[in-house]
Short mmCIF file of C-alpha atoms in Angstrom, two decimals:
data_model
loop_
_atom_site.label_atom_id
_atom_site.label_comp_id
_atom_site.label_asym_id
_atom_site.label_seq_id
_atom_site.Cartn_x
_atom_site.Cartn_y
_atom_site.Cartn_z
CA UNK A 1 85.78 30.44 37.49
CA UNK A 2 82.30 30.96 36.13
CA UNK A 3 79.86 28.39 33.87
CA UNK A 4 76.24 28.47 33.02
CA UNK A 5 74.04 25.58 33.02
CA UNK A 6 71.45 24.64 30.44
CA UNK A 7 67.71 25.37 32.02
CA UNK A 8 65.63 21.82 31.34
CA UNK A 9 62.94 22.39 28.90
CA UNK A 10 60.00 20.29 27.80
CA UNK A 11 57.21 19.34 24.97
CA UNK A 12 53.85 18.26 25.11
CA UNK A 13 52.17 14.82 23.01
CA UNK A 14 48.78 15.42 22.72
CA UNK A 15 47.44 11.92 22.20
CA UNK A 16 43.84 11.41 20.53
CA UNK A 17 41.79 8.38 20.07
CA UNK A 18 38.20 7.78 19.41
CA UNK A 19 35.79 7.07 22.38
CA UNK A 20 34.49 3.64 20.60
CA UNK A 21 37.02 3.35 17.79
CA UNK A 22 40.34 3.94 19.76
CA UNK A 23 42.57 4.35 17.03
CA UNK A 24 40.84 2.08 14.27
CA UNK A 25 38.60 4.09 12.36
CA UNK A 26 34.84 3.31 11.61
CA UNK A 27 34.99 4.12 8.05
CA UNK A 28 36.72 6.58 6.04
CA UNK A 29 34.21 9.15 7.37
CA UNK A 30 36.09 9.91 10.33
CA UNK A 31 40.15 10.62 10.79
CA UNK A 32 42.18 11.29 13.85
CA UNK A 33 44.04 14.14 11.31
CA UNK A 34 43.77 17.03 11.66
CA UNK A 35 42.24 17.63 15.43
CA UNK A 36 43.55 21.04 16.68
CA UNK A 37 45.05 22.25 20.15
CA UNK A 38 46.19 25.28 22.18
CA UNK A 39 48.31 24.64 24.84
CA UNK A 40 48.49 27.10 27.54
CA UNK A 41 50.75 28.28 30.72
CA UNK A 42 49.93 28.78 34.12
CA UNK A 43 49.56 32.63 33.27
CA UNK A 44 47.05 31.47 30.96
CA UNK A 45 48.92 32.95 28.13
CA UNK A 46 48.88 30.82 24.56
CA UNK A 47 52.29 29.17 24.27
CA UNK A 48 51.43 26.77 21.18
CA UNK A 49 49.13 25.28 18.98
CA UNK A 50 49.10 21.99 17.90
CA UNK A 51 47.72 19.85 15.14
CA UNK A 52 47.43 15.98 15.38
CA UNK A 53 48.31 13.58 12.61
CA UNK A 54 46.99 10.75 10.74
CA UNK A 55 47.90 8.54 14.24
CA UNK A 56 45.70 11.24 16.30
CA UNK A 57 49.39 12.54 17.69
CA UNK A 58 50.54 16.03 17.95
CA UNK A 59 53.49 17.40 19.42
CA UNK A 60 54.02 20.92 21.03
CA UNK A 61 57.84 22.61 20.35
CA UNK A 62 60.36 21.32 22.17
CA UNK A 63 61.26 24.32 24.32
CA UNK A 64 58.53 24.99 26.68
CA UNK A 65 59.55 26.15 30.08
CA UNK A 66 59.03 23.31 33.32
CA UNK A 67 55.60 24.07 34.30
CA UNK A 68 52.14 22.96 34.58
CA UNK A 69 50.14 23.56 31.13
CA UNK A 70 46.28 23.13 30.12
CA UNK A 71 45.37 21.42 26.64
CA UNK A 72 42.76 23.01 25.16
CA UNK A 73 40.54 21.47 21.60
CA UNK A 74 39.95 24.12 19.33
CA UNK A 75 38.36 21.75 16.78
CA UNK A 76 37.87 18.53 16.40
CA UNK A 77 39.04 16.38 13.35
CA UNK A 78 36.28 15.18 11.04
CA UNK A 79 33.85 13.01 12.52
CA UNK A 80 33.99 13.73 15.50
CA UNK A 81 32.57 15.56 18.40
CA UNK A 82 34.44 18.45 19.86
CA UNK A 83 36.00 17.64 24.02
CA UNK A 84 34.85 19.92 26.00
CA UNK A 85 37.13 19.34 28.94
CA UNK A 86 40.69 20.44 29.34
CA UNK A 87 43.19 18.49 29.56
CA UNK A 88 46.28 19.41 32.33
CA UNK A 89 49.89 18.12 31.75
CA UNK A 90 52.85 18.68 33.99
CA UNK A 91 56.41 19.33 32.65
CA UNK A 92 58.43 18.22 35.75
CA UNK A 93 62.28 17.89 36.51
CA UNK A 94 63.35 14.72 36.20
CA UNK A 95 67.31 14.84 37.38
CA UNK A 96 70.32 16.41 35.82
CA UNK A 97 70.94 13.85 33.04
CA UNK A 98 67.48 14.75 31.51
CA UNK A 99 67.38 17.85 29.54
CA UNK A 100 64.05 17.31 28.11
CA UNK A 101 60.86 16.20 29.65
CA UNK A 102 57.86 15.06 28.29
CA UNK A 103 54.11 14.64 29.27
CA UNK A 104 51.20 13.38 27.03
CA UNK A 105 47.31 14.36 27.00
CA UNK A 106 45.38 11.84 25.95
CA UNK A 107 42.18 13.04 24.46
CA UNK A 108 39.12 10.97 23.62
CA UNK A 109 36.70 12.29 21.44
CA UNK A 110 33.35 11.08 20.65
CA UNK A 111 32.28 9.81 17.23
CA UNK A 112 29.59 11.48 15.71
CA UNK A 113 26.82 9.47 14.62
CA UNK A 114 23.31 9.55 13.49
CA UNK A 115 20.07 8.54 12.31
CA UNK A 116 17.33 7.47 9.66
CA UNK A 117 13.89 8.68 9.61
CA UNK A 118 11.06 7.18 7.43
CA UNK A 119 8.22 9.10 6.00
CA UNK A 120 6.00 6.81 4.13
CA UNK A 121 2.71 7.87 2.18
CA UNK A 122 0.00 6.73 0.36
CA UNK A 123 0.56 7.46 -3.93
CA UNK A 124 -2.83 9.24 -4.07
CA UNK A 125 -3.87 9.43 -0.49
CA UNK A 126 -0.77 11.24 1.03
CA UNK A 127 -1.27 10.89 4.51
CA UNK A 128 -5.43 10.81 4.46
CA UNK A 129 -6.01 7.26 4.28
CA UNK A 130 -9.29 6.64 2.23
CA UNK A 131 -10.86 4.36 4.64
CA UNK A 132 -10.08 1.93 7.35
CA UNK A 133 -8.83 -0.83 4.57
CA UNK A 134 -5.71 1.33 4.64
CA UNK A 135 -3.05 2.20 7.10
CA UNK A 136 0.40 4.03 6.74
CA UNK A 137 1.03 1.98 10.48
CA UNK A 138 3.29 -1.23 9.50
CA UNK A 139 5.11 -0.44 7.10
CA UNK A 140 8.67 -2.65 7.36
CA UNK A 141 12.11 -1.17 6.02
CA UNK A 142 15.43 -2.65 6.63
CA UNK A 143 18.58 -0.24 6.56
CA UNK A 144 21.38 -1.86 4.49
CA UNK A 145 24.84 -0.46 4.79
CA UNK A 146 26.72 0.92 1.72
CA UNK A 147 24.55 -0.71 -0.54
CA UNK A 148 20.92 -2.16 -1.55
CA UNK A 149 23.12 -5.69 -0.75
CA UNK A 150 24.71 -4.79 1.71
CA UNK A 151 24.67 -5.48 5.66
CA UNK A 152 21.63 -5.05 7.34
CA UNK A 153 22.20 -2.49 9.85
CA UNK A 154 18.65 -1.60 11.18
CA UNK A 155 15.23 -2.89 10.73
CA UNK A 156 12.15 -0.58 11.38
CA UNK A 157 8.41 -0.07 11.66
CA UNK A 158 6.20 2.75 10.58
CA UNK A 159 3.97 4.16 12.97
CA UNK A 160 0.36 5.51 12.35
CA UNK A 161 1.87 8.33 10.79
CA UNK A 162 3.58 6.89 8.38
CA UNK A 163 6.98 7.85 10.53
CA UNK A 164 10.04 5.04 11.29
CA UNK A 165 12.89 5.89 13.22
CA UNK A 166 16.26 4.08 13.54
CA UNK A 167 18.19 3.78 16.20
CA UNK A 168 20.77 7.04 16.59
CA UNK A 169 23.98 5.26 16.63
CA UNK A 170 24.74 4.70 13.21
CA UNK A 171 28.32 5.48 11.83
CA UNK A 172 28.44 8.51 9.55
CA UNK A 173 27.99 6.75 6.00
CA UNK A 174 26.03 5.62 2.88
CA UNK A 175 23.02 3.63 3.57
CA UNK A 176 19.88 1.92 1.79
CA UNK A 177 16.89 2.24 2.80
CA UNK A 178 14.50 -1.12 1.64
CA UNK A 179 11.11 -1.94 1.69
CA UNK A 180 10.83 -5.20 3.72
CA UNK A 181 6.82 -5.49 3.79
CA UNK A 182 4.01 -2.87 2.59
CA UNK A 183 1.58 -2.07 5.34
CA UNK A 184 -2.12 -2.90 5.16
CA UNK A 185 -4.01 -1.59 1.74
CA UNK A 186 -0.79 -0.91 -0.01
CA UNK A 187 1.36 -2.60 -2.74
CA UNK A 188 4.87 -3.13 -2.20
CA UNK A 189 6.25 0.13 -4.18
CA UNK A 190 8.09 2.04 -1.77
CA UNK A 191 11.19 2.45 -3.94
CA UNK A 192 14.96 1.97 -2.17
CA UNK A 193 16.09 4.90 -1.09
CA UNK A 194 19.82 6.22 -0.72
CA UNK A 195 20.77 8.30 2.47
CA UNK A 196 23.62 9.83 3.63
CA UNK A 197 24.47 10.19 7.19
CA UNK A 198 26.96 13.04 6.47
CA UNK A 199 29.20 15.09 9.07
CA UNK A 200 27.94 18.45 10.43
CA UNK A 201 30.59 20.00 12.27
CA UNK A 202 32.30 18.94 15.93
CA UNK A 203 28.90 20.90 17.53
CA UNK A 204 26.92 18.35 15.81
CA UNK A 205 27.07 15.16 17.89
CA UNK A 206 24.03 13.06 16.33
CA UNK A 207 23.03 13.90 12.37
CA UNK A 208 19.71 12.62 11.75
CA UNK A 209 18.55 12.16 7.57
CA UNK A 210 14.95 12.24 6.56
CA UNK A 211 13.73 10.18 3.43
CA UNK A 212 10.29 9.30 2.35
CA UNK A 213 8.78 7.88 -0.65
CA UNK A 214 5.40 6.26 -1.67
CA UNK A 215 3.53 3.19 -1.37
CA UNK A 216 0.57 2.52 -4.07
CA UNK A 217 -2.88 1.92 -2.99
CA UNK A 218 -4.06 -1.46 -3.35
CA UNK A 219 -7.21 -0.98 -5.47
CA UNK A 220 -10.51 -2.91 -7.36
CA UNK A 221 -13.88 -3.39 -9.25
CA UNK A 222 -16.79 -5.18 -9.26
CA UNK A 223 -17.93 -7.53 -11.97
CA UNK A 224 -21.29 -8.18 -12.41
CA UNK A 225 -23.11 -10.89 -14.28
CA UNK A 226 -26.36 -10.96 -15.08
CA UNK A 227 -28.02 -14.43 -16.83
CA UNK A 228 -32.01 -15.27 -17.17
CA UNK A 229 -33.69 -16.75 -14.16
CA UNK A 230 -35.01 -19.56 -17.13
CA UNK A 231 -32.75 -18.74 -20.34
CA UNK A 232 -29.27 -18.27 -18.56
CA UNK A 233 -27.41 -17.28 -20.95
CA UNK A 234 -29.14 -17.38 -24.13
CA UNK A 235 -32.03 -15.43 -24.69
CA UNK A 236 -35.28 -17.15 -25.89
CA UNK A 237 -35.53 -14.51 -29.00
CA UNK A 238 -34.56 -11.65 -30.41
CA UNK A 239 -37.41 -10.01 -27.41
CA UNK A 240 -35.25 -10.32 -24.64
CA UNK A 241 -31.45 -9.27 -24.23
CA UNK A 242 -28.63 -9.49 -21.98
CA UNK A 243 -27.40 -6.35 -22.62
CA UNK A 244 -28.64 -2.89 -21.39
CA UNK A 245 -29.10 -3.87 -17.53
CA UNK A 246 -27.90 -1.41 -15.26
CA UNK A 247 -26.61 -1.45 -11.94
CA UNK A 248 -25.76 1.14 -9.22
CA UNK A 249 -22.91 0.76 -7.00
CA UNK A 250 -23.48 2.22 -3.57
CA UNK A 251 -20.50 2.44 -1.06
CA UNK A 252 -20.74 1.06 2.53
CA UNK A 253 -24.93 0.17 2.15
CA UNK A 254 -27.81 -0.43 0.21
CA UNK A 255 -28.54 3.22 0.62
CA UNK A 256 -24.75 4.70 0.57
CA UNK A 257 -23.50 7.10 -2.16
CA UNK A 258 -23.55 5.87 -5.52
CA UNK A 259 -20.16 5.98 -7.14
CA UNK A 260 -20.56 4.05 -10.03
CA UNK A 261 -23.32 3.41 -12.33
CA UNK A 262 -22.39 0.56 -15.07
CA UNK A 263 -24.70 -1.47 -17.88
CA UNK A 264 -24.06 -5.17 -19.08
CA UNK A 265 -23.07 -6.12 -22.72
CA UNK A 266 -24.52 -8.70 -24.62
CA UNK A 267 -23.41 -11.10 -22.65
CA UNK A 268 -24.09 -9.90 -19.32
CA UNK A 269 -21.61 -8.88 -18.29
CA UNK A 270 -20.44 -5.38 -16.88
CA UNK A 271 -17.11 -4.33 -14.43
CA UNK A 272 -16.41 -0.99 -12.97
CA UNK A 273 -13.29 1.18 -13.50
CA UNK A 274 -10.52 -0.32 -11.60
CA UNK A 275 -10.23 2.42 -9.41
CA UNK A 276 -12.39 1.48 -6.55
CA UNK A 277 -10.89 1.80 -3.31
CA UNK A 278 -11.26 -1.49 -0.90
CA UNK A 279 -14.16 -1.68 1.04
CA UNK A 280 -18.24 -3.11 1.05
CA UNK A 281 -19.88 -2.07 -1.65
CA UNK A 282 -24.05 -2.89 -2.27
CA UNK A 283 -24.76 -3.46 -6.48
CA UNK A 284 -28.17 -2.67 -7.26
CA UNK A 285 -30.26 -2.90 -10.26
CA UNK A 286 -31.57 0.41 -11.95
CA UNK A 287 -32.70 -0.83 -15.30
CA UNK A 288 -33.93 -4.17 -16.30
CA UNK A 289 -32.64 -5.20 -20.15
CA UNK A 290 -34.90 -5.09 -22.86
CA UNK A 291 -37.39 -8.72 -22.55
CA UNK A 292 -36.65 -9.16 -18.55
CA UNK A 293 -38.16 -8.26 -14.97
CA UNK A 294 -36.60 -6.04 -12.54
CA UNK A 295 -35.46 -9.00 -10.12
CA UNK A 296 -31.92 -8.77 -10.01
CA UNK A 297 -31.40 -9.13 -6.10
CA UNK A 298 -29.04 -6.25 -4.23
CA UNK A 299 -25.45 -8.03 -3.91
CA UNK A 300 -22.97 -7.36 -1.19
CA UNK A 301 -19.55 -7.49 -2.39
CA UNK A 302 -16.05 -6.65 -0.98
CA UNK A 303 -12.79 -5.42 -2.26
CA UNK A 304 -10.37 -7.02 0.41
CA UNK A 305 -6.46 -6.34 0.56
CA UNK A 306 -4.71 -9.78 -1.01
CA UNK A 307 -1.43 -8.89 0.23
CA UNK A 308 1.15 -6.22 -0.95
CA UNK A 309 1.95 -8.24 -4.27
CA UNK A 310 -1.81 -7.97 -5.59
CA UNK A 311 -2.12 -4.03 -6.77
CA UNK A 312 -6.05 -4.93 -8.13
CA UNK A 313 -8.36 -7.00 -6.42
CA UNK A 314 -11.52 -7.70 -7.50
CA UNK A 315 -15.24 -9.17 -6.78
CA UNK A 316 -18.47 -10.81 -8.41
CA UNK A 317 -21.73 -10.28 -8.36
CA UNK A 318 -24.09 -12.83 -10.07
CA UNK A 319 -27.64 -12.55 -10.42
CA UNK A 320 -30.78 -13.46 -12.93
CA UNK A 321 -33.47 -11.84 -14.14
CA UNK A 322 -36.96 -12.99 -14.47
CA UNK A 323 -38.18 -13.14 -18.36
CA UNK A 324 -40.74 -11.59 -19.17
CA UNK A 325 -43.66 -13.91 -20.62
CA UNK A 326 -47.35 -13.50 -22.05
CA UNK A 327 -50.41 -15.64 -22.30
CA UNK A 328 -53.34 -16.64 -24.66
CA UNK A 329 -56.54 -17.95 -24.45
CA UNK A 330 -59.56 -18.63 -26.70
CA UNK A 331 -62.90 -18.55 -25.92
CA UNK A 332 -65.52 -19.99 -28.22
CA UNK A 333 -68.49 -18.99 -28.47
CA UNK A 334 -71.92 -19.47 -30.12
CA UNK A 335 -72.62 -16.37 -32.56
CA UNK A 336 -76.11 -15.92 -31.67
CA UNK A 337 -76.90 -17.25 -27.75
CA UNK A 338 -73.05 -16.09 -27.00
CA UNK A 339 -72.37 -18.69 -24.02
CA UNK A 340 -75.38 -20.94 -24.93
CA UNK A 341 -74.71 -23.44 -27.34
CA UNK A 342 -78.04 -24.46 -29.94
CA UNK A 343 -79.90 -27.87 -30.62
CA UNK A 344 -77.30 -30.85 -30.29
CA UNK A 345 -74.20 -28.54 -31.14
CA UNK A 346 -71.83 -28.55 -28.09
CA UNK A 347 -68.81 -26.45 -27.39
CA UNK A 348 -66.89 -29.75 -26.10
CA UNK A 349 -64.44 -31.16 -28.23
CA UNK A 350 -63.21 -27.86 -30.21
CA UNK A 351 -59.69 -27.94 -30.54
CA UNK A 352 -57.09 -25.43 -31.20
CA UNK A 353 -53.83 -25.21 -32.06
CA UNK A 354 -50.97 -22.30 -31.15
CA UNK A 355 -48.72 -21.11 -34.24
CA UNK A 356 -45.67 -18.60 -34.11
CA UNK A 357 -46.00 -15.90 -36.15
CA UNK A 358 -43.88 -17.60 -38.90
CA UNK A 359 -46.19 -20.02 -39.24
CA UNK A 360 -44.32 -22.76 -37.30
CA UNK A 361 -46.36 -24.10 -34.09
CA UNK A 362 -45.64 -23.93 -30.75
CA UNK A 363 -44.34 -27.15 -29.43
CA UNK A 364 -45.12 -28.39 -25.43
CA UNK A 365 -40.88 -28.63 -25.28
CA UNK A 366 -38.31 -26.69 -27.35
CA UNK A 367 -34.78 -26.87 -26.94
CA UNK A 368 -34.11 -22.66 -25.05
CA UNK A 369 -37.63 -21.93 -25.47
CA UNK A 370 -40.19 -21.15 -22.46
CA UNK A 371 -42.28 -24.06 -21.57
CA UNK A 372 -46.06 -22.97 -21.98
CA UNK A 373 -48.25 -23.89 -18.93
CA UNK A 374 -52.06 -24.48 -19.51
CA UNK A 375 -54.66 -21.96 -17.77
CA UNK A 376 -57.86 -23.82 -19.54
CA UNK A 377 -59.15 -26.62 -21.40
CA UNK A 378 -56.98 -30.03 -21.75
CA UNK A 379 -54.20 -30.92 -23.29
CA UNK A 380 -54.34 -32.70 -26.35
CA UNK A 381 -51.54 -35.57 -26.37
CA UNK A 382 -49.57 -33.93 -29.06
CA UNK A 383 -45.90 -32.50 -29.53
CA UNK A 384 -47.59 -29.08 -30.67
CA UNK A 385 -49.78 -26.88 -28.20
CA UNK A 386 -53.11 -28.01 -29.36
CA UNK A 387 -56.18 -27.65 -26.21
CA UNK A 388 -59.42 -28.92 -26.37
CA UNK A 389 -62.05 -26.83 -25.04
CA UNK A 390 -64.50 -28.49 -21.94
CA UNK A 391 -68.25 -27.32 -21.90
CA UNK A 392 -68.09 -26.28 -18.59
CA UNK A 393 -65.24 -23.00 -19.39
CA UNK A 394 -65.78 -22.85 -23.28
CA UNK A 395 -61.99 -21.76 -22.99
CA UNK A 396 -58.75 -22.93 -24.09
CA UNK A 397 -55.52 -21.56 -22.82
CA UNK A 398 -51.70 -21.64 -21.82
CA UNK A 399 -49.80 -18.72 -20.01
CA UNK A 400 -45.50 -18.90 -19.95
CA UNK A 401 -45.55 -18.31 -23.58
#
């Protein structure tokens, strides 16, 4: 008698984890689905092709001849980096009672992840800081996951460039990117920032996302106030005045490029544009207001950063002016011998008194008024300015007037 006997035949599990994540998913960025195979013979000729499920499993047909076989990834399944070693399985008989064998490649593929880099600039500068008050170097971000409240993944540094890097491990995903501290000469306006690490194909093993965004320079003025040396604020007459005075701002020196010329009110007072970037900056007087000497001494002054809160910072310069002031004098004389008085008349003893031009006199003391200050002859010991005249000067006067 005759019989046949059933040949043993075999399948293939291809089993796929991650390389960090085994089979537990980082996020829903990444999915052991869908991670594709060709298995083939010893001959080297295609016998199946395989596609792994949401538990990273895949199964050949159930028919392939005893043998040794080669795995080979055609692509990988999303998030992930594509093997690029074979994997060998080996369909061996087992005994008679077994009519199907199995073997199992277990493949580990590499997560893709990625990276965040920072380009921060100045509003109005860009990347040219105006001077050495200001640097792009410093800058602090923190990298929140998911959200702007979420955890706090990373937390980096600007260089001198303006340029922060993360580290290059971070799961594919939504971020935040938020200012922590603004660097030197800058306010805190770097707004938050969403980024995406997002997949880029199984050739793609680290994704790196560029975002950037502004900080505002931190800028100031000057405010200047002017008062009389004598009168301070309030001007002896309608003569003098607090407004009018002009001032130069120089840059860096004394001598350094104007960039602002400004003039006081009637009060004195006078302030630049706010648009003055930090720094030393020299005020000097150009014009002297109307009644007053040119005496206002050259002020220093410095716009210094006060911390990323402050956007405007600001500094005074205070300063007087001299008043102007006249003099009188009388002489008395006699009309015929001049200097040579006649007989037993004698120029001692003439007295004369000082009257404003309303009419009203001049008084020793007055309440904001100049104090006069006799040049000849002798006071007469009286409220009003009233001199007597000595023979010796035949003259009678007061300066300070």
């Amino acid at each position: 008698t005759g019989g046949t006997n059933q040949e043993v035949k075999g399948q293939i599990i291809v089993d796929k984890s991650g390389a960090q994540s085994g089979k537990n998913m980082i996020n829903g960025n990444y999915t052991l689905a869908g991670n594709e195979f060709d298995i083939f013979d010893e001959q080297n000729n295609l016998v199946d092709h395989v596609t792994t499920d949401a538990s990273g499993k895949a199964y050949s047909k159930t028919d392939l001849k005893l043998g040794k076989y080669t795995v080979v990834e055609t692509k990988a399944s999303q998030g992930f980096v594509k093997s690029a070693t074979p994997q060998k399985v080996d369909l061996s008989y087992v005994g008679q009672e077994v009519p199907v064998v199995f073997d199992t490649a277990y493949e580990t593929n590499q997560e893709v992840k990625g990276g965040i880099t920072i380009q921060k600039t100045g509003a109005e500068t860009g990347t040219k800081m105006w001077n050495d008050n200001y640097s792009l170097a410093g800058n602090v971000f923190k990298i929140h996951k998911d959200t702007i409240n979420g955890e706090v993944v990373d937390e980096v540094t600007t260089d001198a460039n303006g340029y922060a890097k993360t580290r290059e491990d971070l799961p594919l995903g939504h971020y935040v990117v938020e200012e922590a501290q603004a660097s030197k000469g800058f306010v805190k306006t770097f707004k938050p920032q969403d980024v995406d690490i997002t997949y880029q194909g199984q050739n793609v093993p680290i994704v790196l996302s560029l975002t950037g965004g502004t900080n505002q320079e931190v800028k100031g003025k000057i405010v200047i106030d002017k008062s009389g040396s004598e009168s301070k604020k309030t001007p002896w007459n309608t003569n003098y005045s607090l407004a009018g005075n002009v001032f130069d701002i120089h840059q860096d020196n004394a001598l350094g490029k104007v960039v602002a010329q400004i003039t006081t009110d009637a009060n004195g007072h006078a302030e630049t544009d706010a648009n003055l970037p930090l720094g030393d900056y020299y005020v000097t007087e150009s014009k002297a207001s109307q009644g007053y000497v040119k005496s206002f001494t050259p002020q220093k002054v410095t716009l210094k950063y006060a911390g990323q809160e402050a956007a405007l910072v600001a500094d005074m310069a205070a300063g007087t002016n001299q008043e102007v002031t006249g003099s009188t004098s009388v002489i008395k004389q006699d009309k015929q011998t001049g200097d040579n008085s006649q007989g037993r008349a004698t120029f001692s003893g003439a007295e004369y008194t000082l009257y404003h031009a309303d009419g009203t006199p001049v008084k020793w003391s007055e309440p904001g008024q100049p104090t006069p200050e006799i040049t000849s002859g002798k006071k007469v010991n009286r409220d009003q300015v009233t001199l007597r005249i000595d023979d010796d000067l035949h003259e009678a006067g007061v300066k300070h007037l």
